[in-house]
CSV table of C-alpha atoms in Angstrom, one decimal:
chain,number,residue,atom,x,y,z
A,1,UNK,CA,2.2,-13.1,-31.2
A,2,UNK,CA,3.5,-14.7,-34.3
A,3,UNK,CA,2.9,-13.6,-37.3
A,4,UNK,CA,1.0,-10.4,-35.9
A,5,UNK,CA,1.3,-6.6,-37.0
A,6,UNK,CA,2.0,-4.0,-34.1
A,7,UNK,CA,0.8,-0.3,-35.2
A,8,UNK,CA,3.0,1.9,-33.0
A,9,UNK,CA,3.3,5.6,-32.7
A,10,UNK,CA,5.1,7.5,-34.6
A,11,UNK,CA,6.2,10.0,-31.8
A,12,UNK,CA,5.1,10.9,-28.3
A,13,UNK,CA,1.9,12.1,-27.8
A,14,UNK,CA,-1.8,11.1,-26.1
A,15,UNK,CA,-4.3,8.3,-26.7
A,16,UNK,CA,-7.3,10.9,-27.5
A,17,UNK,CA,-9.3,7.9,-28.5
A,18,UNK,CA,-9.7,4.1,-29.2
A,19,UNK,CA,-11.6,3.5,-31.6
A,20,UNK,CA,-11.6,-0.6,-32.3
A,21,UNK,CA,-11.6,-3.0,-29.5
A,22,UNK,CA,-9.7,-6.3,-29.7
A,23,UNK,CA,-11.6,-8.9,-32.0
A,24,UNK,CA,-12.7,-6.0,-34.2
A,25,UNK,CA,-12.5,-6.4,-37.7
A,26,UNK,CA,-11.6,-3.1,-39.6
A,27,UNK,CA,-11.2,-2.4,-43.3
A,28,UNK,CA,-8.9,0.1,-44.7
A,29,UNK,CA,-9.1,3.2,-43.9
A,30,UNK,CA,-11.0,2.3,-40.5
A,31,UNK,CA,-9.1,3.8,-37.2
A,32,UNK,CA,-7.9,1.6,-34.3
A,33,UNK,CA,-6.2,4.3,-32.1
A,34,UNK,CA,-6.5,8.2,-32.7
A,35,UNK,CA,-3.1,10.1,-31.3
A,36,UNK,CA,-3.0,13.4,-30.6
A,37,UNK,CA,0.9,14.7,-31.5
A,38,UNK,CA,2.1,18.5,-31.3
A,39,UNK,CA,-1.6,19.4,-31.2
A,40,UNK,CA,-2.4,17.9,-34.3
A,41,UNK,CA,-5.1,14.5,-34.1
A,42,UNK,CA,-3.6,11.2,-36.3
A,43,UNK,CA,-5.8,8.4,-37.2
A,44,UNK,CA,-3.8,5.4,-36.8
A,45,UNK,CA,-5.4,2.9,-40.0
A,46,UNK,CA,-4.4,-0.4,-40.7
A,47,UNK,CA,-5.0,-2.4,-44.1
A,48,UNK,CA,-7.5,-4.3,-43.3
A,49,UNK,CA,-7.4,-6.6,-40.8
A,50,UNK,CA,-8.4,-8.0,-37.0
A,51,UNK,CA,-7.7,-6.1,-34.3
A,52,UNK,CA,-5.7,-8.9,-31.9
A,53,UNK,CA,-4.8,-6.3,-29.1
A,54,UNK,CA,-5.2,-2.8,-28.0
A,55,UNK,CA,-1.9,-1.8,-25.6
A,56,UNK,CA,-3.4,1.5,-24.8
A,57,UNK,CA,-6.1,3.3,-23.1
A,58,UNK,CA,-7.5,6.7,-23.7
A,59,UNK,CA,-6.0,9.7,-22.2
A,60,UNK,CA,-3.2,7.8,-21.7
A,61,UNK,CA,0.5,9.1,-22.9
A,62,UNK,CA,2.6,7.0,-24.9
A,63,UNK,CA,6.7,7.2,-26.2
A,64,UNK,CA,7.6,7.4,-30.0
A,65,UNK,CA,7.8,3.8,-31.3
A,66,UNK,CA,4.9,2.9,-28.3
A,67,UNK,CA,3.1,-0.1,-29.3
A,68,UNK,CA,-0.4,1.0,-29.5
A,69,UNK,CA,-2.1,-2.2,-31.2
A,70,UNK,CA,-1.5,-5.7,-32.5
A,71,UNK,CA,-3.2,-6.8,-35.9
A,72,UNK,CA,-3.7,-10.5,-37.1
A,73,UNK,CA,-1.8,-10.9,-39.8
């Protein structure tokens, strides 16, 4: 959508969680997607904002530069 924020993944790994549903609104800090990558469990944060979409699902494997989740801008 215009204007909105896609958080993507970094590299290829597995959707061990989804934390924020669409509508949320999450403050900094607050996960939206949590990625497990080589083993190791990343907390995907945005700055603040509403989540518009969620691409993902949990347990499900993603590609680096995935889009996991839109934010409103």
């Amino acid at each position: 959508a215009a204007g909105s924020i896609s958080i993507t993944a970094g590299a290829a790994g597995k959707v061990v969680d989804v934390v924020a549903a669409p509508g949320a609104a999450v403050k900094k800090g607050d996960p939206v997607v949590v990625l497990e990558i080589m083993k190791w469990k990343h907390r995907l944060l945005p700055t603040g904002r509403t989540v518009a979409s969620v691409e993902v699902a949990k347990g499900e494997t993603v590609e680096s530069g995935a889009v996991l989740a839109t934010m409103n801008a």
